[in-house]
mmCIF file of C-alpha atoms in Angstrom:
data_model
loop_
_atom_site.group_PDB
_atom_site.id
_atom_site.type_symbol
_atom_site.label_atom_id
_atom_site.label_comp_id
_atom_site.label_asym_id
_atom_site.label_seq_id
_atom_site.Cartn_x
_atom_site.Cartn_y
_atom_site.Cartn_z
ATOM 1 C CA UNK A 5 136.376 79.592 101.986
ATOM 2 C CA UNK A 6 134.588 76.751 103.097
ATOM 3 C CA UNK A 7 133.396 77.574 106.959
ATOM 4 C CA UNK A 8 133.709 73.976 109.598
ATOM 5 C CA UNK A 9 130.294 72.415 110.086
ATOM 6 C CA UNK A 10 128.796 72.229 113.224
ATOM 7 C CA UNK A 11 128.821 68.259 114.512
ATOM 8 C CA UNK A 12 125.998 68.028 117.156
ATOM 9 C CA UNK A 13 126.788 65.612 119.821
ATOM 10 C CA UNK A 14 124.915 62.886 120.072
ATOM 11 C CA UNK A 15 124.760 62.170 123.854
ATOM 12 C CA UNK A 16 122.693 64.058 125.562
ATOM 13 C CA UNK A 17 123.180 65.712 128.975
ATOM 14 C CA UNK A 18 126.281 67.722 129.683
ATOM 15 C CA UNK A 19 130.378 65.798 129.808
ATOM 16 C CA UNK A 20 132.469 67.333 131.858
ATOM 17 C CA UNK A 21 136.402 66.447 132.084
ATOM 18 C CA UNK A 22 137.672 65.829 135.877
ATOM 19 C CA UNK A 23 141.290 64.768 137.114
ATOM 20 C CA UNK A 24 139.446 61.759 137.875
ATOM 21 C CA UNK A 25 137.882 61.137 134.612
ATOM 22 C CA UNK A 26 134.435 62.087 133.328
ATOM 23 C CA UNK A 27 131.721 63.525 134.950
ATOM 24 C CA UNK A 28 128.511 63.167 132.760
ATOM 25 C CA UNK A 29 124.944 65.291 134.487
ATOM 26 C CA UNK A 30 121.782 65.314 132.158
ATOM 27 C CA UNK A 31 117.870 66.178 133.046
ATOM 28 C CA UNK A 32 114.878 63.787 132.584
ATOM 29 C CA UNK A 33 111.651 64.313 133.646
ATOM 30 C CA UNK A 34 112.598 67.392 135.626
ATOM 31 C CA UNK A 35 115.139 65.502 138.109
ATOM 32 C CA UNK A 36 119.008 65.932 137.634
ATOM 33 C CA UNK A 37 121.037 63.036 137.150
ATOM 34 C CA UNK A 38 125.165 62.498 137.672
ATOM 35 C CA UNK A 39 127.315 60.050 136.779
ATOM 36 C CA UNK A 40 131.418 59.977 137.329
ATOM 37 C CA UNK A 41 132.965 58.376 134.168
ATOM 38 C CA UNK A 42 136.297 56.853 135.181
ATOM 39 C CA UNK A 43 138.053 56.854 132.027
ATOM 40 C CA UNK A 44 140.417 59.488 130.025
ATOM 41 C CA UNK A 45 139.092 58.688 126.560
ATOM 42 C CA UNK A 46 136.191 60.905 125.706
ATOM 43 C CA UNK A 47 134.560 58.262 123.078
ATOM 44 C CA UNK A 48 134.293 55.776 126.026
ATOM 45 C CA UNK A 49 132.900 58.545 128.429
ATOM 46 C CA UNK A 50 130.243 59.493 125.755
ATOM 47 C CA UNK A 51 129.219 56.107 124.297
ATOM 48 C CA UNK A 52 128.394 56.050 128.519
ATOM 49 C CA UNK A 53 126.083 58.677 128.318
ATOM 50 C CA UNK A 54 124.621 57.900 125.708
ATOM 51 C CA UNK A 55 124.334 54.043 126.588
ATOM 52 C CA UNK A 56 122.812 55.615 130.005
ATOM 53 C CA UNK A 57 120.221 57.702 129.040
ATOM 54 C CA UNK A 58 118.682 55.230 127.410
ATOM 55 C CA UNK A 59 118.568 53.391 130.274
ATOM 56 C CA UNK A 60 116.881 55.805 131.884
ATOM 57 C CA UNK A 61 114.467 56.837 129.774
ATOM 58 C CA UNK A 62 113.479 52.717 129.376
ATOM 59 C CA UNK A 63 112.807 52.923 132.630
ATOM 60 C CA UNK A 64 110.706 55.752 132.828
ATOM 61 C CA UNK A 65 108.586 54.469 130.022
ATOM 62 C CA UNK A 66 107.623 51.746 132.013
ATOM 63 C CA UNK A 67 106.726 53.081 135.238
ATOM 64 C CA UNK A 68 104.404 55.313 133.336
ATOM 65 C CA UNK A 69 103.179 51.846 131.520
ATOM 66 C CA UNK A 70 101.560 54.158 128.505
ATOM 67 C CA UNK A 71 101.132 51.557 125.357
ATOM 68 C CA UNK A 72 102.720 52.508 121.989
ATOM 69 C CA UNK A 73 100.822 53.707 119.266
ATOM 70 C CA UNK A 74 101.772 51.719 115.616
ATOM 71 C CA UNK A 75 105.228 53.182 113.966
ATOM 72 C CA UNK A 76 106.218 55.339 116.496
ATOM 73 C CA UNK A 77 109.242 53.128 118.110
ATOM 74 C CA UNK A 78 111.970 55.241 115.038
ATOM 75 C CA UNK A 79 109.894 58.677 115.409
ATOM 76 C CA UNK A 80 112.719 61.006 116.935
ATOM 77 C CA UNK A 81 111.549 64.103 118.118
ATOM 78 C CA UNK A 82 113.975 65.544 115.359
ATOM 79 C CA UNK A 83 112.180 63.856 113.014
ATOM 80 C CA UNK A 84 108.778 64.861 113.578
ATOM 81 C CA UNK A 85 109.931 68.400 113.267
ATOM 82 C CA UNK A 86 111.263 68.144 109.774
ATOM 83 C CA UNK A 87 108.153 66.523 108.837
ATOM 84 C CA UNK A 88 105.936 69.869 110.631
ATOM 85 C CA UNK A 89 108.290 71.881 108.493
ATOM 86 C CA UNK A 90 107.966 70.013 105.129
ATOM 87 C CA UNK A 91 103.968 69.380 105.932
ATOM 88 C CA UNK A 92 102.576 72.611 107.113
ATOM 89 C CA UNK A 93 104.499 75.486 107.028
ATOM 90 C CA UNK A 94 104.044 75.866 103.274
ATOM 91 C CA UNK A 95 100.057 76.386 103.461
ATOM 92 C CA UNK A 96 100.714 78.993 106.184
ATOM 93 C CA UNK A 97 100.871 82.670 105.832
ATOM 94 C CA UNK A 98 104.364 83.754 105.659
ATOM 95 C CA UNK A 99 103.987 85.842 108.498
ATOM 96 C CA UNK A 100 102.880 82.418 110.481
ATOM 97 C CA UNK A 101 105.739 80.778 109.201
ATOM 98 C CA UNK A 102 107.549 83.175 110.836
ATOM 99 C CA UNK A 103 106.245 82.389 114.427
ATOM 100 C CA UNK A 104 106.419 78.911 113.795
ATOM 101 C CA UNK A 105 109.890 79.163 112.889
ATOM 102 C CA UNK A 106 111.033 80.898 116.202
ATOM 103 C CA UNK A 107 108.456 79.150 118.126
ATOM 104 C CA UNK A 108 110.261 74.995 116.334
ATOM 105 C CA UNK A 109 113.737 76.542 117.011
ATOM 106 C CA UNK A 110 113.503 76.974 120.354
ATOM 107 C CA UNK A 111 111.438 73.176 120.786
ATOM 108 C CA UNK A 112 114.229 71.981 119.114
ATOM 109 C CA UNK A 113 116.843 73.519 121.606
ATOM 110 C CA UNK A 114 114.967 72.010 124.879
ATOM 111 C CA UNK A 115 113.955 68.544 123.057
ATOM 112 C CA UNK A 116 116.981 67.785 120.830
ATOM 113 C CA UNK A 117 120.033 69.558 122.458
ATOM 114 C CA UNK A 118 118.930 69.222 126.481
ATOM 115 C CA UNK A 119 117.131 66.047 125.864
ATOM 116 C CA UNK A 120 118.672 64.142 123.548
ATOM 117 C CA UNK A 121 115.360 63.785 121.042
ATOM 118 C CA UNK A 122 113.314 61.633 122.695
ATOM 119 C CA UNK A 123 110.901 59.769 120.519
ATOM 120 C CA UNK A 124 107.709 61.246 120.067
ATOM 121 C CA UNK A 125 105.158 59.266 122.155
ATOM 122 C CA UNK A 126 108.075 59.442 125.266
ATOM 123 C CA UNK A 127 107.024 63.222 125.367
ATOM 124 C CA UNK A 128 104.111 63.082 127.758
ATOM 125 C CA UNK A 129 101.925 66.512 129.650
ATOM 126 C CA UNK A 130 104.605 66.910 131.987
ATOM 127 C CA UNK A 131 107.896 67.403 129.638
ATOM 128 C CA UNK A 132 105.550 70.091 127.946
ATOM 129 C CA UNK A 133 104.813 71.561 130.930
ATOM 130 C CA UNK A 134 108.488 71.693 131.491
ATOM 131 C CA UNK A 135 109.050 72.963 127.886
ATOM 132 C CA UNK A 136 107.061 75.946 128.376
ATOM 133 C CA UNK A 137 108.426 76.603 131.882
ATOM 134 C CA UNK A 138 112.020 76.641 130.747
ATOM 135 C CA UNK A 139 111.091 79.031 127.344
ATOM 136 C CA UNK A 140 109.082 81.388 129.775
ATOM 137 C CA UNK A 141 112.991 82.161 131.266
ATOM 138 C CA UNK A 142 114.867 81.908 128.567
ATOM 139 C CA UNK A 143 114.253 84.660 125.796
ATOM 140 C CA UNK A 144 115.254 84.373 122.795
ATOM 141 C CA UNK A 145 115.880 86.558 119.218
ATOM 142 C CA UNK A 146 114.506 90.038 119.889
ATOM 143 C CA UNK A 147 113.463 89.290 123.750
ATOM 144 C CA UNK A 148 116.812 87.904 124.688
ATOM 145 C CA UNK A 149 117.845 91.438 126.275
ATOM 146 C CA UNK A 150 114.929 91.902 128.500
ATOM 147 C CA UNK A 151 115.234 90.824 132.182
ATOM 148 C CA UNK A 152 111.453 89.425 132.547
ATOM 149 C CA UNK A 153 110.226 86.202 131.777
ATOM 150 C CA UNK A 154 107.994 85.815 128.647
ATOM 151 C CA UNK A 155 104.767 87.274 128.325
ATOM 152 C CA UNK A 156 101.882 84.287 128.861
ATOM 153 C CA UNK A 157 100.204 85.576 125.098
ATOM 154 C CA UNK A 158 103.828 84.859 124.106
ATOM 155 C CA UNK A 159 103.653 81.237 125.989
ATOM 156 C CA UNK A 160 100.156 80.307 124.773
ATOM 157 C CA UNK A 161 101.698 80.773 121.173
ATOM 158 C CA UNK A 162 103.920 78.291 122.148
ATOM 159 C CA UNK A 163 101.589 76.059 124.028
ATOM 160 C CA UNK A 164 99.367 76.393 120.263
ATOM 161 C CA UNK A 165 102.213 75.466 117.852
ATOM 162 C CA UNK A 166 102.786 72.807 119.608
ATOM 163 C CA UNK A 167 99.885 71.454 120.028
ATOM 164 C CA UNK A 168 99.707 71.576 115.836
ATOM 165 C CA UNK A 169 102.596 69.618 115.832
ATOM 166 C CA UNK A 170 101.426 66.745 117.913
ATOM 167 C CA UNK A 171 98.363 66.763 116.137
ATOM 168 C CA UNK A 172 100.046 66.433 113.358
ATOM 169 C CA UNK A 173 101.931 63.098 114.576
ATOM 170 C CA UNK A 174 98.650 61.723 115.109
ATOM 171 C CA UNK A 175 97.691 62.149 111.377
ATOM 172 C CA UNK A 176 100.924 60.327 110.683
ATOM 173 C CA UNK A 177 100.265 57.816 113.423
ATOM 174 C CA UNK A 178 103.170 58.523 115.543
ATOM 175 C CA UNK A 179 101.026 59.186 118.571
ATOM 176 C CA UNK A 180 97.272 58.148 119.491
ATOM 177 C CA UNK A 181 97.125 61.069 122.068
ATOM 178 C CA UNK A 182 98.534 64.727 121.845
ATOM 179 C CA UNK A 183 100.196 65.598 125.068
ATOM 180 C CA UNK A 184 99.454 68.730 124.651
ATOM 181 C CA UNK A 185 96.048 69.075 125.529
ATOM 182 C CA UNK A 186 96.590 67.876 128.948
ATOM 183 C CA UNK A 187 98.221 71.164 129.423
ATOM 184 C CA UNK A 188 96.423 73.913 130.281
ATOM 185 C CA UNK A 189 96.904 77.422 129.167
ATOM 186 C CA UNK A 190 98.867 79.691 130.428
ATOM 187 C CA UNK A 191 96.946 82.523 132.414
ATOM 188 C CA UNK A 192 96.889 85.993 132.363
ATOM 189 C CA UNK A 193 97.306 88.742 130.545
ATOM 190 C CA UNK A 194 99.273 90.324 127.576
ATOM 191 C CA UNK A 195 98.606 93.844 126.442
ATOM 192 C CA UNK A 196 95.879 95.271 126.389
ATOM 193 C CA UNK A 197 95.025 96.579 122.919
ATOM 194 C CA UNK A 198 94.527 100.396 122.985
ATOM 195 C CA UNK A 199 91.231 101.728 121.624
ATOM 196 C CA UNK A 200 91.191 104.736 120.187
ATOM 197 C CA UNK A 201 88.367 107.512 120.801
ATOM 198 C CA UNK A 202 87.299 109.719 117.655
ATOM 199 C CA UNK A 203 89.272 112.744 119.010
ATOM 200 C CA UNK A 204 92.873 110.303 119.141
ATOM 201 C CA UNK A 205 91.582 108.925 115.924
ATOM 202 C CA UNK A 206 91.322 112.689 113.981
ATOM 203 C CA UNK A 207 94.791 113.290 115.428
ATOM 204 C CA UNK A 208 96.926 110.579 114.247
ATOM 205 C CA UNK A 209 95.017 111.160 110.548
ATOM 206 C CA UNK A 210 96.064 114.648 110.453
ATOM 207 C CA UNK A 211 99.648 113.986 112.490
ATOM 208 C CA UNK A 212 100.456 112.300 108.639
ATOM 209 C CA UNK A 213 103.086 114.232 107.214
ATOM 210 C CA UNK A 214 103.386 111.692 104.003
ATOM 211 C CA UNK A 215 99.672 111.013 101.644
ATOM 212 C CA UNK A 216 101.310 107.608 101.156
ATOM 213 C CA UNK A 217 101.130 107.171 105.133
ATOM 214 C CA UNK A 218 97.599 108.794 105.699
ATOM 215 C CA UNK A 219 95.822 106.453 103.387
ATOM 216 C CA UNK A 220 97.363 103.341 104.643
ATOM 217 C CA UNK A 221 96.117 104.177 108.432
ATOM 218 C CA UNK A 222 92.763 105.161 107.086
ATOM 219 C CA UNK A 223 92.699 101.892 105.728
ATOM 220 C CA UNK A 224 93.394 100.238 108.931
ATOM 221 C CA UNK A 225 90.767 102.429 110.912
ATOM 222 C CA UNK A 226 88.267 102.150 108.244
ATOM 223 C CA UNK A 227 88.153 98.688 106.888
ATOM 224 C CA UNK A 228 89.550 96.882 110.141
ATOM 225 C CA UNK A 229 92.109 94.968 107.820
ATOM 226 C CA UNK A 230 95.466 93.701 108.734
ATOM 227 C CA UNK A 231 98.041 95.515 108.539
ATOM 228 C CA UNK A 232 101.319 93.513 107.534
ATOM 229 C CA UNK A 233 99.473 90.416 105.397
ATOM 230 C CA UNK A 234 96.972 92.310 104.002
ATOM 231 C CA UNK A 235 96.460 95.803 103.865
ATOM 232 C CA UNK A 236 100.613 96.371 101.861
ATOM 233 C CA UNK A 237 98.996 93.616 99.932
ATOM 234 C CA UNK A 238 96.726 95.393 98.353
ATOM 235 C CA UNK A 239 96.652 96.073 94.012
ATOM 236 C CA UNK A 240 95.017 98.705 92.706
ATOM 237 C CA UNK A 241 92.375 96.229 91.171
ATOM 238 C CA UNK A 242 91.239 94.949 94.238
ATOM 239 C CA UNK A 243 89.729 98.446 95.867
ATOM 240 C CA UNK A 244 86.188 98.937 94.191
ATOM 241 C CA UNK A 245 85.606 102.404 94.307
ATOM 242 C CA UNK A 246 81.938 102.638 92.382
ATOM 243 C CA UNK A 247 80.835 99.945 94.938
ATOM 244 C CA UNK A 248 82.589 100.530 98.583
ATOM 245 C CA UNK A 249 83.759 97.728 98.442
ATOM 246 C CA UNK A 250 88.167 96.462 98.846
ATOM 247 C CA UNK A 251 88.784 92.769 97.965
ATOM 248 C CA UNK A 252 91.802 91.255 100.244
ATOM 249 C CA UNK A 253 93.117 88.252 98.013
ATOM 250 C CA UNK A 254 94.552 85.198 99.531
ATOM 251 C CA UNK A 255 95.640 83.597 96.323
ATOM 252 C CA UNK A 256 98.972 80.942 95.569
ATOM 253 C CA UNK A 257 101.448 84.562 95.362
ATOM 254 C CA UNK A 258 100.074 85.769 98.874
ATOM 255 C CA UNK A 259 98.412 83.829 101.656
ATOM 256 C CA UNK A 260 96.182 85.785 104.527
ATOM 257 C CA UNK A 261 96.437 84.494 107.745
ATOM 258 C CA UNK A 262 92.779 82.865 107.159
ATOM 259 C CA UNK A 263 94.376 81.784 104.433
ATOM 260 C CA UNK A 264 90.663 82.550 102.322
ATOM 261 C CA UNK A 265 89.804 86.198 100.695
ATOM 262 C CA UNK A 266 87.064 88.547 101.170
ATOM 263 C CA UNK A 267 85.218 91.792 100.680
ATOM 264 C CA UNK A 268 85.337 93.967 103.459
ATOM 265 C CA UNK A 269 83.586 98.114 102.883
ATOM 266 C CA UNK A 270 84.628 101.288 102.544
ATOM 267 C CA UNK A 271 83.635 103.377 105.242
ATOM 268 C CA UNK A 272 82.378 107.474 102.345
ATOM 269 C CA UNK A 273 86.455 108.848 104.810
ATOM 270 C CA UNK A 274 88.521 105.921 103.374
ATOM 271 C CA UNK A 275 86.312 105.942 99.097
ATOM 272 C CA UNK A 276 86.913 109.890 99.589
ATOM 273 C CA UNK A 277 90.639 108.853 100.722
ATOM 274 C CA UNK A 278 90.829 106.594 98.022
ATOM 275 C CA UNK A 279 89.813 108.396 95.572
ATOM 276 C CA UNK A 280 92.501 111.128 96.012
ATOM 277 C CA UNK A 281 95.521 108.471 96.666
ATOM 278 C CA UNK A 282 94.053 106.933 93.045
ATOM 279 C CA UNK A 283 95.021 110.506 91.717
ATOM 280 C CA UNK A 284 97.413 110.975 92.665
ATOM 281 C CA UNK A 285 99.446 107.272 92.278
ATOM 282 C CA UNK A 286 97.495 105.535 90.081
ATOM 283 C CA UNK A 287 99.733 105.673 86.642
ATOM 284 C CA UNK A 288 103.109 106.061 88.841
ATOM 285 C CA UNK A 289 103.484 103.058 87.207
ATOM 286 C CA UNK A 290 103.295 100.365 89.502
ATOM 287 C CA UNK A 291 100.644 97.392 90.574
ATOM 288 C CA UNK A 292 100.877 98.032 94.193
ATOM 289 C CA UNK A 293 98.688 100.393 96.234
ATOM 290 C CA UNK A 294 101.368 101.138 98.840
ATOM 291 C CA UNK A 295 104.522 100.974 96.753
ATOM 292 C CA UNK A 296 107.548 103.503 96.647
ATOM 293 C CA UNK A 297 107.383 106.336 94.770
ATOM 294 C CA UNK A 298 111.727 107.492 94.756
ATOM 295 C CA UNK A 299 114.206 104.829 95.479
ATOM 296 C CA UNK A 300 114.625 104.424 99.293
ATOM 297 C CA UNK A 301 117.235 102.509 99.996
ATOM 298 C CA UNK A 302 117.490 99.179 98.155
ATOM 299 C CA UNK A 303 113.768 99.535 97.562
ATOM 300 C CA UNK A 304 113.648 100.683 93.971
ATOM 301 C CA UNK A 305 111.178 102.889 92.602
ATOM 302 C CA UNK A 306 107.954 101.587 92.663
ATOM 303 C CA UNK A 307 108.926 98.196 94.609
ATOM 304 C CA UNK A 308 106.284 97.299 97.407
ATOM 305 C CA UNK A 309 106.349 98.933 100.581
ATOM 306 C CA UNK A 310 107.527 95.843 102.844
ATOM 307 C CA UNK A 311 106.307 98.211 106.481
ATOM 308 C CA UNK A 312 104.724 101.132 107.375
ATOM 309 C CA UNK A 313 105.661 101.192 111.218
ATOM 310 C CA UNK A 314 107.753 103.724 111.811
ATOM 311 C CA UNK A 315 106.039 105.666 109.984
ATOM 312 C CA UNK A 316 102.734 104.726 111.707
ATOM 313 C CA UNK A 317 104.535 104.971 115.082
ATOM 314 C CA UNK A 318 105.901 108.566 114.677
ATOM 315 C CA UNK A 319 102.803 109.848 113.807
ATOM 316 C CA UNK A 320 101.971 108.415 116.535
ATOM 317 C CA UNK A 321 104.597 109.978 118.719
ATOM 318 C CA UNK A 322 102.928 113.605 117.334
ATOM 319 C CA UNK A 323 99.611 112.795 117.681
ATOM 320 C CA UNK A 324 100.778 112.403 121.803
ATOM 321 C CA UNK A 325 99.025 108.834 121.324
ATOM 322 C CA UNK A 326 99.502 106.588 124.427
ATOM 323 C CA UNK A 327 102.688 105.113 124.117
ATOM 324 C CA UNK A 328 101.418 100.782 124.342
ATOM 325 C CA UNK A 329 99.754 102.188 120.529
ATOM 326 C CA UNK A 330 100.428 99.630 118.232
ATOM 327 C CA UNK A 331 99.201 99.883 114.259
ATOM 328 C CA UNK A 332 97.299 96.357 114.890
ATOM 329 C CA UNK A 333 95.247 98.827 117.364
ATOM 330 C CA UNK A 334 93.565 100.273 114.411
ATOM 331 C CA UNK A 335 92.057 97.000 113.524
ATOM 332 C CA UNK A 336 90.780 96.562 117.295
ATOM 333 C CA UNK A 337 89.043 100.314 116.925
ATOM 334 C CA UNK A 338 87.376 99.191 113.751
ATOM 335 C CA UNK A 339 85.854 96.037 115.214
ATOM 336 C CA UNK A 340 84.824 97.544 118.432
ATOM 337 C CA UNK A 341 82.931 100.612 116.711
ATOM 338 C CA UNK A 342 81.078 97.702 114.788
ATOM 339 C CA UNK A 343 80.034 95.798 117.331
ATOM 340 C CA UNK A 344 78.880 99.560 119.635
ATOM 341 C CA UNK A 345 77.407 100.457 116.760
ATOM 342 C CA UNK A 346 74.912 97.619 116.852
ATOM 343 C CA UNK A 347 76.569 95.244 114.411
ATOM 344 C CA UNK A 348 75.839 92.203 113.684
ATOM 345 C CA UNK A 349 79.073 89.871 115.315
ATOM 346 C CA UNK A 350 78.324 87.272 112.456
ATOM 347 C CA UNK A 351 79.126 90.457 109.685
ATOM 348 C CA UNK A 352 82.002 91.721 111.594
ATOM 349 C CA UNK A 353 83.190 87.748 111.787
ATOM 350 C CA UNK A 354 83.202 87.771 108.090
ATOM 351 C CA UNK A 355 84.643 91.441 107.594
ATOM 352 C CA UNK A 356 87.451 90.981 109.780
ATOM 353 C CA UNK A 357 87.880 87.374 108.313
ATOM 354 C CA UNK A 358 88.774 85.779 111.676
ATOM 355 C CA UNK A 359 88.284 81.374 111.088
ATOM 356 C CA UNK A 360 86.574 81.414 114.865
ATOM 357 C CA UNK A 361 83.191 83.455 115.877
ATOM 358 C CA UNK A 362 85.040 82.959 119.495
ATOM 359 C CA UNK A 363 88.035 85.692 118.527
ATOM 360 C CA UNK A 364 84.588 87.709 117.378
ATOM 361 C CA UNK A 365 82.843 87.414 120.439
ATOM 362 C CA UNK A 366 86.254 88.888 122.308
ATOM 363 C CA UNK A 367 85.318 92.293 121.106
ATOM 364 C CA UNK A 368 82.390 92.462 123.131
ATOM 365 C CA UNK A 369 84.066 93.399 126.074
ATOM 366 C CA UNK A 370 85.444 95.888 124.872
ATOM 367 C CA UNK A 371 82.753 97.310 122.833
ATOM 368 C CA UNK A 372 81.186 97.819 126.311
ATOM 369 C CA UNK A 373 83.879 99.888 127.575
ATOM 370 C CA UNK A 374 83.513 101.960 124.039
ATOM 371 C CA UNK A 375 79.920 102.658 124.392
ATOM 372 C CA UNK A 376 80.325 103.571 128.220
ATOM 373 C CA UNK A 377 83.327 105.974 127.188
ATOM 374 C CA UNK A 378 81.024 107.522 124.360
ATOM 375 C CA UNK A 379 78.598 108.476 126.990
ATOM 376 C CA UNK A 380 80.558 109.856 129.649
ATOM 377 C CA UNK A 381 81.413 111.832 126.780
ATOM 378 C CA UNK A 382 77.922 113.510 126.216
ATOM 379 C CA UNK A 383 77.004 113.258 129.516
ATOM 380 C CA UNK A 384 80.264 115.933 129.569
ATOM 381 C CA UNK A 385 79.442 117.558 126.641
ATOM 382 C CA UNK A 386 75.647 118.569 127.784
ATOM 383 C CA UNK A 387 76.983 118.938 130.975
ATOM 384 C CA UNK A 388 79.248 121.765 129.760
ATOM 385 C CA UNK A 389 75.937 122.964 127.332
ATOM 386 C CA UNK A 390 73.872 123.434 129.909
ATOM 387 C CA UNK A 391 76.828 125.257 132.399
ATOM 388 C CA UNK A 392 77.103 128.006 129.331
#
């Protein structure tokens, strides 16, 4: 049975039937306009809405007196989104593509459904700021049931995606200036990472009842590799036991977040765990380092494990770790520990696969806290020794 295709309305705003005709309401630049259309014909009311909205936008452009860039008159926002999806998304990692699509879906709802699909060069910094304010108060997807507004980190992601899209608009000649650059990034802190102590880390490893999960946690904690986009895509040939290296691949089959491969070192603890892992699973018939050892749900034996997040959360619960702990915090722990031990920031950057050293430098304050915690622990240990 064919489903009826939903037709997108051709006018901006809201059209409401009243006893004396239609009332049309629309928001532009944060201001709400209301007009009465004295007709019983909805088509005529829609025509009025389309023409009046075009007039309001034209007056707005004239008041700004901003010159248009070449070729921008006929590029609506919807066309820019389509071009961005086609040109830029395919070269991103799958996880990044998913994140970008969430932002683009929300931007389409606002700029197309609510703002009437304006031309790209008609969007100014004020429009971007209004969108971020609207987005902050309207959670979507798995955030929709939350009463609290979106956190600053999520809003910064929305701003970054919009900025990338308007940078692309500059490349294709649709605009001469990126309006997002004039909108300050949302301030405020997101979730602070949980940097595990050595005792907490050991407790997490010991709490793993499945040896596959135990090795997975050790790879995260000892190598600093990304969990979803790197570790779960490892193959047997990517592990060099002789030289204590793990090869993180980025190719046509799978692209890492940074879009380039690298080699990361293995600690003695991880190397020993890998040897045991090889002995137990290497000849089980699967090319993947982390695979299903038996049929589970829709997954066949030997298939790559798509997620171990729940297993890690279960181990964290049994180890009585803080409720805010996430598996990505193991990457934070590795970076912090390297820096606290005096490793070069440049070397840590390469091992973590950061595209910008500024990202790596963000761990330095956590490393200072880590050193302070170690010193406090050492002072307490010495105090107990003296007391005894």
